[in-house]
Amino acid sequence: MVSNTPVEGDYFLLELASRVVAPLVQPGQFVHVRIPGRNDLVLRRPFSVFRAGDGLLSILYKRVGEGTQSLSELPADAALDILGPLGRGFPPVNPEKLPVLVAGGYGMAALYLVAERAPKKGVVMVGGATGKDILCVADFERIGWEVRVATEDGSRGTRGRVTEVMDAYVAGMEGAAPEFFACGPMGMLKAVAERAIGGSWTAWISLDRNMGCGVGACLACVQKVRDESDGPTWARICKEGPVFECREVIWE
Amino acid sequence: MAVNIGGIRMKNPVMVASGTFGYGPEYADLVDLNQLGALVVKGISLKETPGNPIPRMTEVPGGLINAIGLQNPGFDGFVKKYMPFLRGYEVPVIVNIWGKSLEEYVGVAERFNDVEGVAGLELNVSCPNIKEGGMAFGTNLDSLKRVVSAVRKATRLPLITKLSPNVSDIRGFAAAAEACGSDAISLINSLPALAIDVETRKPRIANVIGGLTGPAIHHVGVKLVWDAARTVRIPIVGMGGIMDTKDALEFMIAGATAVAVGTANFTDPSTAPRVIDGIAAYIERHQLSGVDALIGSFEAGA
């Protein structure tokens, strides 16, 4: 670990020196982290990679339970055991379309590499309960992306949901069709999927789920998806995901 | 370090437990499969099985509760999709089999007679997560005898019967498995458990109950292996919450000829190779002639 610092409220930024893993990371992939000193926690925790490059890899995480609580208490120079990069991330941005990133809370972090590696600039929309849940805005602005913010309490940006901001933006779009890249809570992803399917647009969504092994063996983190013959089957979020095109997912 | 589990020759006593290692390819980038004593694949039934609804797993102190529901591609899917891969390795492949009826157990066992590259069968009569079959066969003495006898007749392969810990006295079940023709027994499977979300007052996994595994059950396993070891002459595969070498040694000292690493594969995929090295180091440090000198060397006193 290089640093482990509070960002805002319960959010923390963790930076790792990882010459092996960092160069391999594709946007949307995750690392599976063992919580040091907690032998009572038998499962690793999956985290999307925020930034990766120059032998450094960072994770933006929220303190939500015992594992992330312990993680947040680690000194900056602790050693961390990670497995990664894992999973199927976002595909390359289609240069024929306009990339539109839609994030809920710290889902913003999982989309950063999409923007950084995109062949063209696009727009990012981020939503949260309050202004404290809006993260990484400056990171996207620094690389020339437009950021639009929505909060449910109106403390930052537009009052309301991120999908309302998305609706207004899409209604005023001219020229290239949008291609959506989304990461956030299941309800938000479903709302993005409904709009993408309704408008005949492509939407890549990243599912956030508790995981067991992280490598496709235990079959805990499965999601119902459509197979080639359109029938229901299970996909392993850690292996076939966490990113799916929204039409693959069977939304319930 | 070599051991023989009812005809399955293993170059060391450490296998990976069914359901915790997929079918092999999942961990092949992380673990040299040929280093393992044996690889036990996730439970296979005659027909493809979709498993339980989600969520299927929840972490608890010192372990996890799972109810995957034995999701598997069925005999045909398994043989087509995974056997060509597994035949590329020298590691003995043990196939865990299960069914919802006696006929299904016999059916899947028979089909494996003609499959090249299978070293043995592990008979799962102890899964707590399916409504029919599974544990229902393993916690009733008469049912256990019927299924073991029938599968024994149906298979030419070495047969390991995996026992349930959910019985009042494991000795009768171990003895019955031996008497009905098992070449070895393995224990323990998971313990039925319940975790409740107190905010919603709902179960934390969709199947409501699941199987508890991990360090939380380790010492239950050691005790039951010790009980079984004083009852049967066939080899025992000890498992339950092995996280390190010491845990594996406990099973062997209690009487297990081999051990299986399970939940720890999720925690750290290098656990099995570390345990293999650790057992070798222990043998050297204690100047033992080999693993045989370790097996059943418990000094209980009294």
Coordinates of C-alpha atoms in Angstrom, one line a residue:
Chain A
M1 CA 0.0 0.0 0.0
V2 CA 1.1 3.5 -0.8
S3 CA -1.7 5.4 0.8
N4 CA -5.1 4.8 2.4
T5 CA -6.8 8.1 3.1
P6 CA -10.3 9.3 3.8
V7 CA -11.9 11.2 0.9
E8 CA -15.3 12.3 2.2
G9 CA -17.6 10.8 4.8
D10 CA -17.2 7.0 4.6
Y11 CA -15.3 7.0 1.4
F12 CA -11.6 6.1 1.2
L13 CA -8.9 6.1 -1.5
L14 CA -6.5 3.3 -1.4
E15 CA -3.4 3.3 -3.6
L16 CA -1.3 0.2 -4.2
A17 CA 2.1 -0.2 -5.8
S18 CA 1.6 -3.2 -8.0
R19 CA 4.0 -3.5 -10.9
V20 CA 2.4 -6.9 -11.9
V21 CA -1.3 -6.2 -11.7
A22 CA -1.5 -2.4 -12.6
P23 CA -0.4 -2.7 -16.2
L24 CA -2.9 -5.6 -16.9
V25 CA -6.0 -3.8 -15.7
Q26 CA -8.8 -3.2 -18.2
P27 CA -11.5 -0.7 -17.5
G28 CA -14.3 -2.2 -15.3
Q29 CA -12.2 -5.1 -14.0
F30 CA -11.8 -5.7 -10.2
V31 CA -9.3 -6.9 -7.7
H32 CA -10.2 -9.4 -4.9
V33 CA -8.7 -8.2 -1.7
R34 CA -8.0 -10.2 1.4
I35 CA -8.5 -8.2 4.6
P36 CA -5.2 -8.3 6.5
G37 CA -5.3 -9.4 10.1
R38 CA -8.8 -10.7 10.0
N39 CA -8.7 -14.4 9.9
D40 CA -12.3 -14.5 10.9
L41 CA -13.3 -13.1 7.5
V42 CA -12.9 -16.0 5.1
L43 CA -14.0 -14.2 2.0
R44 CA -12.1 -11.6 0.0
R45 CA -13.7 -8.3 -0.9
P46 CA -14.0 -7.3 -4.6
F47 CA -13.3 -3.7 -5.6
S48 CA -13.4 -2.1 -9.0
V49 CA -10.2 -0.5 -10.0
F50 CA -10.3 3.3 -10.1
R51 CA -7.0 4.2 -11.6
A52 CA -4.2 2.0 -13.0
G53 CA -0.9 2.9 -14.6
D54 CA 2.8 3.4 -13.9
G55 CA 2.9 0.5 -11.5
L56 CA 0.2 2.1 -9.3
L57 CA -3.4 1.0 -8.9
S58 CA -6.0 2.6 -6.8
I59 CA -9.4 1.7 -5.3
L60 CA -12.1 4.0 -4.1
Y61 CA -14.1 2.2 -1.4
K62 CA -16.9 3.0 1.0
R63 CA -16.8 1.8 4.6
V64 CA -20.0 -0.4 4.7
G65 CA -19.1 -3.3 7.0
E66 CA -16.5 -5.1 9.0
G67 CA -14.1 -5.8 6.1
T68 CA -14.0 -2.2 4.8
Q69 CA -13.9 -0.9 8.4
S70 CA -10.7 -3.0 9.0
L71 CA -9.4 -1.9 5.6
S72 CA -9.9 1.8 6.5
E73 CA -7.9 1.3 9.7
L74 CA -4.8 -0.1 8.0
P75 CA -1.6 2.1 8.0
A76 CA -0.7 3.5 4.6
D77 CA 2.4 1.2 4.3
A78 CA 0.6 -2.1 5.1
A79 CA 0.9 -5.0 2.6
L80 CA -2.2 -6.2 0.9
D81 CA -2.9 -9.6 -0.7
I82 CA -4.9 -9.0 -3.9
L83 CA -6.0 -11.3 -6.7
G84 CA -6.5 -9.6 -10.0
P85 CA -7.2 -8.2 -12.4
L86 CA -10.4 -10.3 -12.5
G87 CA -13.6 -10.4 -14.6
R88 CA -14.6 -9.1 -17.9
G89 CA -14.6 -5.3 -17.9
F90 CA -16.0 -2.7 -20.3
P91 CA -15.3 -3.1 -24.0
P92 CA -13.4 -0.3 -25.8
V93 CA -15.5 2.8 -26.4
N94 CA -17.1 2.8 -29.9
P95 CA -15.6 5.9 -31.6
E96 CA -18.7 6.2 -33.9
K97 CA -20.8 6.9 -30.8
L98 CA -20.8 9.4 -28.0
P99 CA -19.7 7.8 -24.7
V100 CA -22.2 8.6 -21.9
L101 CA -21.1 7.4 -18.4
V102 CA -23.8 7.0 -15.7
A103 CA -22.7 6.5 -12.1
G104 CA -24.3 6.0 -8.8
G105 CA -22.2 7.1 -5.8
Y106 CA -18.8 5.4 -5.8
G107 CA -19.7 3.6 -9.1
M108 CA -18.0 6.7 -10.5
A109 CA -14.6 5.2 -9.7
A110 CA -15.2 2.1 -11.8
L111 CA -15.9 4.3 -14.9
Y112 CA -12.8 6.4 -14.7
L113 CA -10.6 4.2 -16.8
V114 CA -13.3 4.1 -19.5
A115 CA -13.0 7.8 -19.8
E116 CA -9.3 8.0 -19.5
R117 CA -8.8 5.4 -22.3
A118 CA -11.6 6.5 -24.6
P119 CA -10.7 7.6 -28.1
K120 CA -13.0 10.6 -27.7
K121 CA -14.4 12.7 -24.8
G122 CA -17.9 12.3 -23.6
V123 CA -20.1 13.2 -20.7
V124 CA -20.4 11.7 -17.2
M125 CA -23.5 11.8 -15.1
V126 CA -23.4 11.0 -11.5
G127 CA -26.0 10.7 -8.8
G128 CA -26.1 10.3 -5.1
A129 CA -28.2 10.8 -2.0
T130 CA -26.3 13.9 -1.0
G131 CA -23.3 16.0 -2.1
K132 CA -21.1 13.8 0.1
D133 CA -21.8 10.9 -2.3
I134 CA -20.5 12.7 -5.3
L135 CA -16.9 11.7 -5.9
C136 CA -14.1 12.0 -8.5
V137 CA -15.7 14.9 -10.4
A138 CA -12.4 16.8 -10.6
D139 CA -10.7 13.6 -12.0
F140 CA -13.1 13.5 -14.9
E141 CA -12.9 17.3 -15.5
R142 CA -9.1 17.2 -15.5
I143 CA -9.2 14.9 -18.6
G144 CA -11.7 17.1 -20.4
W145 CA -15.0 15.3 -19.7
E146 CA -18.2 17.2 -18.9
V147 CA -19.7 16.1 -15.6
R148 CA -23.4 16.5 -14.7
V149 CA -24.4 15.9 -11.1
A150 CA -27.7 15.0 -9.5
T151 CA -28.4 14.6 -5.7
E152 CA -31.7 13.4 -4.2
D153 CA -31.5 16.2 -1.5
G154 CA -30.5 18.8 -4.0
S155 CA -27.3 19.7 -2.1
R156 CA -25.2 19.5 -5.2
G157 CA -26.2 19.7 -8.9
T158 CA -29.7 19.0 -10.0
R159 CA -32.2 17.8 -7.4
G160 CA -33.4 14.3 -8.3
R161 CA -32.1 11.1 -9.8
V162 CA -29.2 10.6 -12.2
T163 CA -31.5 9.0 -14.7
E164 CA -33.6 12.2 -14.9
V165 CA -30.4 14.1 -15.8
M166 CA -29.7 11.3 -18.3
D167 CA -33.2 11.7 -19.8
A168 CA -32.8 15.5 -20.2
Y169 CA -29.4 15.1 -21.8
V170 CA -30.5 12.4 -24.3
A171 CA -33.6 14.4 -25.3
G172 CA -31.3 17.2 -26.4
M173 CA -28.7 15.1 -28.1
E174 CA -28.0 15.7 -31.8
G175 CA -25.7 13.7 -34.1
A176 CA -24.0 10.6 -32.8
A177 CA -26.0 8.0 -30.9
P178 CA -25.1 7.6 -27.2
E179 CA -23.3 4.5 -25.9
F180 CA -23.8 4.1 -22.2
F181 CA -21.4 2.8 -19.6
A182 CA -23.0 2.5 -16.2
C183 CA -22.0 1.5 -12.6
G184 CA -24.1 1.9 -9.6
P185 CA -27.0 0.3 -7.6
M186 CA -29.1 -2.3 -9.2
G187 CA -32.2 0.0 -9.4
M188 CA -30.2 2.6 -11.3
L189 CA -28.7 0.1 -13.7
K190 CA -32.2 -1.3 -14.4
A191 CA -33.4 2.3 -15.1
V192 CA -30.5 2.8 -17.5
A193 CA -31.2 -0.5 -19.2
E194 CA -34.9 0.3 -19.7
R195 CA -33.9 3.6 -21.4
A196 CA -31.2 2.0 -23.6
I197 CA -33.5 -0.8 -24.7
G198 CA -36.3 1.7 -25.4
G199 CA -34.0 4.0 -27.4
S200 CA -32.2 1.1 -29.2
W201 CA -28.9 2.2 -27.7
T202 CA -26.1 0.1 -26.3
A203 CA -25.6 0.1 -22.6
W204 CA -22.7 -1.6 -20.8
I205 CA -23.6 -2.1 -17.1
S206 CA -21.3 -3.2 -14.3
L207 CA -23.0 -5.3 -11.5
D208 CA -21.9 -4.9 -7.9
R209 CA -22.4 -8.1 -5.9
N210 CA -20.9 -9.9 -2.9
M211 CA -18.6 -12.6 -4.2
G212 CA -17.1 -15.8 -2.9
C213 CA -14.1 -17.0 -4.8
G214 CA -13.9 -14.3 -7.4
V215 CA -12.7 -16.7 -10.1
G216 CA -15.8 -18.5 -11.2
A217 CA -15.6 -21.6 -9.0
C218 CA -18.1 -21.2 -6.2
L219 CA -21.1 -20.1 -8.2
A220 CA -22.3 -17.7 -5.5
C221 CA -22.4 -14.4 -7.5
V222 CA -24.5 -15.6 -10.3
Q223 CA -26.9 -13.4 -12.4
K224 CA -29.8 -14.7 -14.5
V225 CA -29.0 -13.8 -18.2
R226 CA -30.1 -14.8 -21.6
D227 CA -28.2 -17.6 -23.4
E228 CA -27.7 -17.9 -27.2
S229 CA -31.2 -19.3 -27.6
D230 CA -32.7 -16.5 -25.5
G231 CA -33.4 -18.9 -22.6
P232 CA -32.5 -18.1 -19.0
T233 CA -29.1 -19.3 -17.7
W234 CA -26.8 -18.2 -14.9
A235 CA -23.7 -16.1 -15.6
R236 CA -21.0 -15.7 -13.0
I237 CA -20.6 -12.0 -12.3
C238 CA -17.0 -12.5 -11.3
K239 CA -16.1 -14.3 -14.6
E240 CA -18.5 -13.5 -17.4
G241 CA -19.1 -10.1 -15.7
P242 CA -19.1 -7.8 -13.9
V243 CA -19.9 -6.0 -17.1
F244 CA -22.8 -7.1 -19.3
E245 CA -24.6 -5.5 -22.2
C246 CA -27.9 -4.6 -20.6
R247 CA -29.9 -6.9 -23.0
E248 CA -28.0 -9.9 -21.7
V249 CA -29.4 -9.5 -18.2
I250 CA -32.8 -10.8 -17.3
W251 CA -34.1 -8.0 -15.1
E252 CA -36.5 -9.1 -12.3
Chain B
M1 CA 4.3 -38.1 1.2
A2 CA 2.4 -40.6 -1.1
V3 CA -0.8 -42.0 0.2
N4 CA -3.4 -44.4 -1.2
I5 CA -7.1 -43.6 -0.8
G6 CA -8.9 -46.9 -1.6
G7 CA -7.0 -47.4 -4.8
I8 CA -6.5 -43.7 -5.7
R9 CA -2.7 -43.1 -5.6
M10 CA -1.9 -39.6 -4.5
K11 CA 1.6 -38.2 -4.4
N12 CA 0.8 -36.2 -1.3
P13 CA -2.2 -36.3 1.1
V14 CA -3.7 -33.0 0.2
M15 CA -6.8 -32.7 -2.1
V16 CA -9.1 -29.8 -2.8
A17 CA -12.7 -30.3 -1.7
S18 CA -15.7 -30.6 -3.9
G19 CA -17.6 -27.4 -4.5
T20 CA -14.7 -25.1 -3.6
F21 CA -12.5 -25.6 -6.6
G22 CA -14.9 -25.6 -9.5
Y23 CA -14.0 -28.2 -12.2
G24 CA -10.3 -27.2 -12.3
P25 CA -9.8 -24.5 -15.0
E26 CA -11.1 -21.8 -12.6
Y27 CA -8.0 -22.1 -10.5
A28 CA -5.5 -23.4 -13.1
D29 CA -3.9 -19.9 -13.5
L30 CA -3.4 -19.6 -9.7
V31 CA -2.4 -23.1 -8.6
D32 CA -0.3 -25.8 -10.3
L33 CA -2.9 -28.5 -10.4
N34 CA -0.3 -31.2 -10.8
Q35 CA 1.1 -30.2 -7.3
L36 CA -2.2 -31.4 -5.7
G37 CA -2.7 -34.8 -4.2
A38 CA -6.1 -35.0 -5.9
L39 CA -8.7 -32.7 -7.3
V40 CA -12.4 -33.3 -6.4
V41 CA -14.7 -31.5 -8.8
K42 CA -18.0 -29.9 -7.9
G43 CA -21.0 -32.3 -7.6
I44 CA -22.2 -33.8 -10.8
S45 CA -25.7 -35.2 -11.3
L46 CA -27.2 -37.2 -14.2
K47 CA -29.0 -34.1 -15.6
E48 CA -28.0 -30.4 -15.7
T49 CA -29.2 -28.7 -12.5
P50 CA -29.8 -24.9 -12.2
G51 CA -29.2 -24.7 -8.5
N52 CA -30.8 -22.3 -6.0
P53 CA -32.0 -18.7 -6.3
I54 CA -29.7 -15.9 -5.2
P55 CA -28.3 -14.8 -2.8
R56 CA -26.5 -18.1 -2.3
M57 CA -23.7 -17.3 0.2
T58 CA -23.2 -15.2 3.2
E59 CA -20.1 -14.7 5.4
V60 CA -20.3 -15.4 9.1
P61 CA -17.6 -15.2 11.8
G62 CA -15.0 -17.8 11.0
G63 CA -16.8 -19.2 8.0
L64 CA -19.5 -18.9 5.4
I65 CA -23.0 -20.3 4.9
N66 CA -23.8 -21.4 1.3
A67 CA -26.7 -22.8 -0.5
I68 CA -25.6 -23.0 -4.1
G69 CA -28.0 -25.9 -4.6
L70 CA -25.5 -28.2 -6.5
Q71 CA -25.7 -26.2 -9.8
N72 CA -23.9 -28.3 -12.4
P73 CA -23.8 -29.0 -16.1
G74 CA -24.9 -32.6 -15.7
F75 CA -22.9 -35.7 -16.7
D76 CA -22.9 -35.0 -20.5
G77 CA -22.0 -31.3 -20.0
F78 CA -19.3 -32.1 -17.5
V79 CA -17.6 -34.8 -19.6
K80 CA -17.8 -32.6 -22.8
K81 CA -16.7 -29.3 -21.2
Y82 CA -14.2 -30.3 -18.6
M83 CA -12.8 -33.8 -19.1
P84 CA -10.6 -32.9 -22.1
F85 CA -9.0 -30.1 -19.9
L86 CA -8.6 -32.4 -16.9
R87 CA -7.0 -35.2 -18.9
G88 CA -4.2 -32.8 -19.7
Y89 CA -3.0 -33.0 -16.1
E90 CA -1.5 -35.8 -14.1
V91 CA -3.5 -35.0 -10.9
P92 CA -6.0 -37.7 -9.9
V93 CA -9.5 -36.4 -10.7
I94 CA -12.2 -37.5 -8.2
V95 CA -15.8 -36.8 -9.3
N96 CA -18.3 -36.0 -6.6
I97 CA -21.7 -37.4 -7.7
W98 CA -25.2 -36.9 -6.3
G99 CA -28.8 -37.7 -7.2
K100 CA -32.3 -37.1 -6.1
S101 CA -33.2 -40.8 -6.1
L102 CA -31.4 -44.1 -5.8
E103 CA -31.8 -44.5 -9.6
E104 CA -30.1 -41.2 -10.3
Y105 CA -27.2 -42.1 -8.0
V106 CA -26.8 -45.4 -9.8
G107 CA -27.2 -43.8 -13.2
V108 CA -24.5 -41.2 -12.9
A109 CA -22.1 -43.7 -11.2
E110 CA -22.6 -46.1 -14.1
R111 CA -22.0 -43.5 -16.8
F112 CA -18.6 -42.7 -15.3
N113 CA -17.4 -46.3 -15.8
D114 CA -16.7 -45.4 -19.4
V115 CA -15.0 -42.0 -18.9
E116 CA -11.3 -42.0 -19.3
G117 CA -9.3 -40.0 -16.8
V118 CA -11.5 -40.4 -13.7
A119 CA -9.6 -41.7 -10.7
G120 CA -12.5 -42.2 -8.4
L121 CA -16.0 -41.2 -7.3
E122 CA -17.0 -39.4 -4.1
L123 CA -20.6 -40.1 -3.2
N124 CA -22.3 -37.1 -1.9
V125 CA -25.0 -38.2 0.5
S126 CA -24.6 -35.2 2.8
C127 CA -25.5 -31.9 1.0
P128 CA -27.9 -29.9 3.2
N129 CA -29.0 -27.6 0.4
I130 CA -31.3 -29.6 -1.8
K131 CA -34.8 -30.6 -1.0
E132 CA -34.6 -34.2 -2.2
G133 CA -31.6 -36.5 -2.1
G134 CA -28.3 -35.3 -0.6
M135 CA -28.4 -35.3 3.1
A136 CA -31.7 -37.2 3.2
F137 CA -29.6 -40.3 2.1
G138 CA -26.7 -39.6 4.5
T139 CA -28.6 -39.1 7.8
N140 CA -30.7 -42.2 7.7
L141 CA -28.8 -45.4 8.2
D142 CA -31.0 -47.6 6.0
S143 CA -30.9 -45.1 3.1
L144 CA -27.2 -44.8 3.4
K145 CA -26.7 -48.5 3.2
R146 CA -29.0 -48.8 0.2
V147 CA -27.3 -46.0 -1.8
V148 CA -23.8 -47.1 -1.0
S149 CA -24.5 -50.8 -1.9
A150 CA -26.2 -49.8 -5.1
V151 CA -23.5 -47.4 -6.2
R152 CA -20.8 -50.0 -5.2
K153 CA -22.4 -52.5 -7.6
A154 CA -22.7 -49.8 -10.3
T155 CA -19.1 -48.5 -10.4
R156 CA -15.7 -50.1 -11.2
L157 CA -14.0 -47.0 -9.7
P158 CA -12.7 -46.4 -6.2
L159 CA -15.6 -45.2 -4.1
I160 CA -15.4 -42.6 -1.4
T161 CA -18.5 -42.0 0.6
K162 CA -18.8 -38.4 2.0
L163 CA -20.5 -38.5 5.3
S164 CA -22.8 -35.9 6.9
P165 CA -21.9 -34.5 10.4
N166 CA -25.6 -34.2 11.1
V167 CA -26.1 -37.5 12.8
S168 CA -26.2 -38.4 16.5
D169 CA -23.3 -40.9 16.2
I170 CA -21.0 -40.9 13.1
R171 CA -19.6 -44.3 14.0
G172 CA -22.6 -46.2 12.8
F173 CA -22.6 -44.3 9.5
A174 CA -18.9 -44.8 8.9
A175 CA -19.2 -48.5 9.7
A176 CA -22.2 -48.8 7.3
A177 CA -20.3 -47.1 4.5
E178 CA -17.4 -49.5 5.0
A179 CA -19.7 -52.6 5.2
C180 CA -21.5 -51.6 2.0
G181 CA -18.4 -51.5 0.0
S182 CA -16.9 -48.0 0.2
D183 CA -13.2 -47.9 -0.4
A184 CA -12.8 -44.8 1.7
I185 CA -14.9 -42.2 3.6
S186 CA -14.6 -38.5 3.6
L187 CA -15.9 -36.1 6.3
I188 CA -17.2 -33.7 7.2
N189 CA -19.7 -32.0 4.8
S190 CA -21.2 -28.7 5.9
L191 CA -23.4 -28.2 8.9
P192 CA -26.9 -26.8 8.4
A193 CA -27.0 -23.2 9.5
L194 CA -29.2 -20.1 9.4
A195 CA -28.2 -16.4 9.2
I196 CA -30.9 -13.7 9.7
D197 CA -30.8 -10.1 8.6
V198 CA -32.2 -8.5 11.7
E199 CA -33.1 -5.2 9.9
T200 CA -35.4 -7.0 7.5
R201 CA -36.0 -10.1 9.6
K202 CA -35.4 -12.1 6.4
P203 CA -32.9 -14.9 5.8
R204 CA -29.5 -13.8 4.4
I205 CA -29.6 -16.4 1.7
A206 CA -32.5 -17.3 -0.6
N207 CA -32.7 -20.9 0.4
V208 CA -33.2 -19.8 4.0
I209 CA -30.8 -22.4 5.4
G210 CA -27.4 -23.3 4.1
G211 CA -24.3 -25.2 4.9
L212 CA -21.8 -23.7 7.3
T213 CA -18.1 -24.3 6.4
G214 CA -14.8 -22.8 7.3
P215 CA -12.7 -22.5 10.5
A216 CA -15.9 -22.4 12.5
I217 CA -16.5 -26.1 11.8
H218 CA -12.9 -27.3 12.0
H219 CA -12.9 -28.8 15.4
V220 CA -16.2 -30.5 14.9
G221 CA -14.6 -32.2 11.9
V222 CA -11.5 -33.3 13.8
K223 CA -13.6 -34.9 16.5
L224 CA -15.8 -36.8 14.0
V225 CA -12.7 -38.0 12.1
W226 CA -11.3 -39.3 15.3
D227 CA -14.5 -41.1 16.0
A228 CA -14.6 -42.6 12.5
A229 CA -11.0 -43.6 12.6
R230 CA -11.5 -45.8 15.7
T231 CA -14.4 -47.5 13.9
V232 CA -13.3 -48.3 10.3
R233 CA -10.3 -49.8 8.6
I234 CA -10.7 -48.0 5.3
P235 CA -8.9 -44.7 4.7
I236 CA -10.4 -41.4 5.8
V237 CA -10.2 -38.1 4.0
G238 CA -10.5 -35.4 6.7
M239 CA -11.9 -32.0 5.9
G240 CA -13.6 -29.0 7.6
G241 CA -12.1 -25.5 7.9
I242 CA -8.5 -26.3 7.0
M243 CA -6.8 -22.9 6.7
D244 CA -3.2 -23.9 7.3
T245 CA -0.8 -26.8 7.9
K246 CA -1.6 -27.2 11.5
D247 CA -5.3 -27.7 10.7
A248 CA -4.4 -30.4 8.2
L249 CA -2.0 -32.1 10.6
E250 CA -4.8 -32.3 13.3
F251 CA -7.0 -34.3 10.9
M252 CA -4.1 -36.7 10.1
I253 CA -3.1 -37.1 13.7
A254 CA -6.7 -37.8 14.5
G255 CA -6.6 -40.6 11.9
A256 CA -7.2 -39.2 8.4
T257 CA -5.0 -40.6 5.6
A258 CA -5.6 -37.6 3.5
V259 CA -7.2 -34.1 3.9
A260 CA -9.1 -31.8 1.7
V261 CA -8.8 -28.0 1.6
G262 CA -12.2 -26.3 1.0
T263 CA -13.4 -22.9 2.0
A264 CA -9.7 -21.7 2.3
N265 CA -9.4 -21.9 -1.5
F266 CA -11.6 -18.8 -1.6
T267 CA -9.6 -17.1 1.1
D268 CA -6.2 -17.9 -0.4
P269 CA -5.9 -20.1 -3.5
S270 CA -2.3 -21.0 -2.4
T271 CA -3.5 -22.8 0.8
A272 CA -3.3 -26.3 -0.6
P273 CA 0.3 -26.0 -2.0
R274 CA 1.3 -24.3 1.3
V275 CA -0.2 -27.2 3.3
I276 CA 1.6 -29.7 1.2
D277 CA 4.9 -28.0 1.9
G278 CA 4.0 -27.6 5.5
I279 CA 3.3 -31.3 6.0
A280 CA 6.6 -32.2 4.4
A281 CA 8.4 -29.7 6.7
Y282 CA 6.6 -31.1 9.8
I283 CA 7.6 -34.7 8.9
E284 CA 11.2 -33.6 8.6
R285 CA 11.2 -31.5 11.8
H286 CA 9.7 -34.4 13.8
Q287 CA 12.0 -36.8 12.0
L288 CA 9.2 -39.1 11.0
S289 CA 9.7 -41.8 8.4
G290 CA 6.8 -40.4 6.3
V291 CA 3.1 -39.5 6.4
D292 CA 2.2 -43.0 7.6
A293 CA 3.9 -42.3 10.9
L294 CA 1.7 -39.3 11.3
I295 CA -1.7 -40.9 10.5
G296 CA -3.6 -41.8 13.6
S297 CA -0.7 -40.8 15.9
F298 CA -3.0 -39.1 18.3
E299 CA -2.0 -39.5 22.0
A300 CA -5.4 -39.1 23.7
G301 CA -4.2 -40.4 27.0
A302 CA -6.7 -42.2 29.2

